[in-house]
Amino acid sequence: MDRNSAGISGQYTRSDNNYNQPGDQAASSRRGRYRYATVKQWDNPSRTALGRNEFYHSPFTPSSQHLQYRSVNPAQDFNTLTKQEIMDDLVSQSYRFGHRYDGRHHGRYASSIKKYTSASKRPLNRAEQSQLIRLMQNFSVTRSWNWRSLTTTLHSLTSAGVFTPHNPMDERVKLTQANLLSTLLDAIIFNCNQKPQARDIDARGIANLLWAMAKLADNGQKRTQELNEAVAALLPHMNTKKDQFNAREIANLLWAMAKLVDNGQELTPELNQAVAALLLLMNTKKDQFNAQGTANLLWAMAKMVDNGLERTAELKEAVVVLLPHVNVQKDQFTPQGIANLLWAMAKMVDNGLERTAELKEAVVVLLPHVTAQKAHFKPQEISNLLWAMAKLVDNRQEQTPELKDAVAALLPHVNAQKDQFIPQHIANLLWAMAKLVDNGQERTKEFKETLAALLPQVNTQKANFKLQEIPNLLWAMAKLVDNGQERTPELNKAVASLLPHVKAQKDQFNSQGIANLLWAMAKLVDNGQEQTSGLKEAVASLLPHVKAQKDQFNSQGIANLLWAMVKLVDNGQEQTSGLKEAVARLLPHVNAQKANFKPQENTNLLWAMAKLVDSGQEQTPGLNETVAALLPHVNAQKANFNPQEIANLLWAMAKLLDSGQEQTPELNETAAALLPHVNAQKDQFIPQHIANLLWAMAKLGESVELNVVTSTFKSLVYRISENPQLSQQVILMSLWGVMVCCARLSLVSNANKNNVLEKHMDDLFTRLENTSPNNEEEQSIIAMAASWLGRVCPVVPHYQTTISKPQSDFCDQLRSCIPSLKIEEEKSLNSLPPVDLLLPDHNMVIEVQGPSHYVGGDFNTRKGSTLLKIALLQKAGFEVIEIPINMLWNRDSMKRYIDQIKARVGIPPQRHGSVSLKRRWADEAYVTADKGRQRSDHGYLTAKEHSDEQPGKPAKRKKTNSQ
């Protein structure tokens, strides 16, 4: 949020800031050198030295030219204030009284300048300031000035804008401005540090001085050593006089300290103590604050908390005490007060303040006043209001009709004032609009017009955005695109204009900025943004900083970073060594922060792990540990996932298992825990999610109970079939999933066959008949569906074949033992994926199954692709014998399988000496041909009961040719 996010009106503080000083002639002092300013020396007549606070009563009667008799009417022309004789008169007064002059006439002159600006309802413009400061070269301040003169002068000149830096500014004017401010601060520090303390220091002066110093910093004056010393010198006096401050002064003081802290003032123990003392006073005077005071106080507390002030019990109590006054005073707040209040409440909630009933009520009562006063808000206030409403909504504030009306009322004024927003406002507005849309705000015509008006401003002001604003802008544009915003030329240009600044400032982004930037670029690319050289360079420039700042990312940052890097790779980003190293460095932090991830973050992380593996990332121990660490938290949060997250989680687990992730009990439990939530939320899944779910459950094969699969498929498939607009990918994934479900049902003799699923299969296949898939996987799906349905295959699939060593060894041994047996290898039957070994004379297929055919490579739980291939071959009239390669790891086992095949083809096997031994080797062949055979406890269709022989060492993995 911007530093000036809630600028406070000077109206509250500018009344009663002057002191009524007596009209007699005052003491004065000799002028000299002070810090960075050299002030003229005057040869004053010799006088008797009196005490510092005594007055010298001159017999001289002032002329009519004396300033006190020539007070300026605020309505007079500015030129009246800048007549040389006024300054000559001031110099004369200082000259006459020398080191006993108390500065009262200078104070009155400063008050006259402030009265002029108050009457004009604006501070001095640059020309007026320059004209005045040139005149004030001899406006010299000395340590002899009394407290009232010092406080009146600094407060009045600051209020009038005398010390506001302008650009450009004449060097002589700038030097005079700096000298005058320096001597004022020096005299204030001198007065504050007198021991015994100066008797004339009072509460009102302290409040006015701290307000003025805060305003100096807020107007762009550098925080010099003198300014810091002046603040430090005032704080002890503030503590001493704390019981004398009235309600107005308490509000001004808290506002001032908040502004000082927001402009870099350190939260010292003295400042914290001063704030704590004021908060207690505020509670005792709670009924005395007017509307502006209430607004200023809540803004100040929010700003200090945002800058690191501890949320003490006193602070929380002060907020609770003030909130009811918002309701009572709701009709009295100015547009600026309304903007400050909503900003303050949003900021406090964002920093952990509880959303109490009082806070919610305060928000509710203010929103209609936003709509009512829509025409009176300044650009900064519009920006703050939209930011505040977006932030409140992001922290679970309900999007009521009143809130929507307030947003709708402000949007046309954004458009109308588009050229008046500074870079910070543009960044906040785009962030707010993106956040509101992300939380359900409708993208109305007015909303789109406002966005179209702001985007060119990004390009125009690209060189002026601060460090934090660049990530916020790219995040906002990415989020808007993710929620349906069209990627217009203006948006593309805005993105392109920011990318060079990402690269140029790469060393300055903090961990959150890096995470947001990479997330935004990944999201834009995922929504069709071209991976230009500028984008690739921006990504490459940030990756080393991911590694360098790895210990500083919070749980959300880690989740976003891993998701972003994987999504970029998924969309064509090269897997450079820098990217791989960044991923490797982050994985241990996933494990360390596993308890802190929200449901969405757990989803994104598991999705990222799955995608990494799917893109060729090695399943290192670190990656496996990360997956294992996340699964219990997914299980614990099972009731909190939305439909998209459920679909992504099941897809990720299926993909990990499909790539060789060990099928642990935790993984099985997590999948089982999520599946009931699929049926519970079945009406909320979009087609892409349904396709992912069908694919995932099919891929998990026998690890999911058949009745769970069939009931889930029945509840989801009809929504796919009834949707007229589906992408080819969604249709293909859904078709494959339905085929696997039908295959599982066909392989269980007593299962209730479901014709409804086959009807859906037929509908999906019909949609693909006129397509021309160009990769093997898609061609294979269409060919398998045609085979299942008995339809003409519209494609000629091209399959790559790979013969594994176990398959080759077994084939050689089989030919050696049965020379007359005709064997064909890697034969495609009915356009289906090639079978390992075909015995054409016997309509028999032998599948040598490597670990890739089993879920988690366990040689026990068959994948959906394995089941589908077997079912299709059986449906085509082939007898299928499955031989897990872990049963071929020694010569004796191989010989026993060959004897089994001999028996199947009518050749008597050799005797082995015992019937029990023959039963053992016969049972090791997983035969799935005869309809009468029953499913074993291990999930296979076998000729007889299973062998208890233990597997030996693993063999080389065979590349699968099927889905």
mmCIF file of C-alpha atoms in Angstrom, residues 30-31 39-47 91-92 94-99:
data_model
loop_
_atom_site.group_PDB
_atom_site.id
_atom_site.type_symbol
_atom_site.label_atom_id
_atom_site.label_comp_id
_atom_site.label_asym_id
_atom_site.label_seq_id
_atom_site.Cartn_x
_atom_site.Cartn_y
_atom_site.Cartn_z
ATOM 1 C CA ARG A 30 22.229 38.368 18.722
ATOM 2 C CA ARG A 31 22.295 36.251 15.567
ATOM 3 C CA VAL A 39 23.362 34.000 9.116
ATOM 4 C CA LYS A 40 24.333 37.635 8.805
ATOM 5 C CA GLN A 41 25.960 39.346 11.764
ATOM 6 C CA TRP A 42 24.565 42.701 12.721
ATOM 7 C CA ASP A 43 26.417 45.442 14.648
ATOM 8 C CA ASN A 44 23.820 46.096 17.323
ATOM 9 C CA PRO A 45 24.139 48.997 19.784
ATOM 10 C CA SER A 46 25.653 47.964 23.069
ATOM 11 C CA ARG A 47 23.121 47.026 25.720
ATOM 12 C CA VAL A 91 15.082 42.748 10.312
ATOM 13 C CA SER A 92 14.746 46.077 12.103
ATOM 14 C CA SER A 94 15.575 41.779 15.321
ATOM 15 C CA TYR A 95 18.328 44.431 15.056
ATOM 16 C CA ARG A 96 16.789 46.664 17.691
ATOM 17 C CA PHE A 97 16.460 44.031 20.382
ATOM 18 C CA GLY A 98 19.495 41.966 19.440
ATOM 19 C CA HIS A 99 20.001 38.799 21.467
#
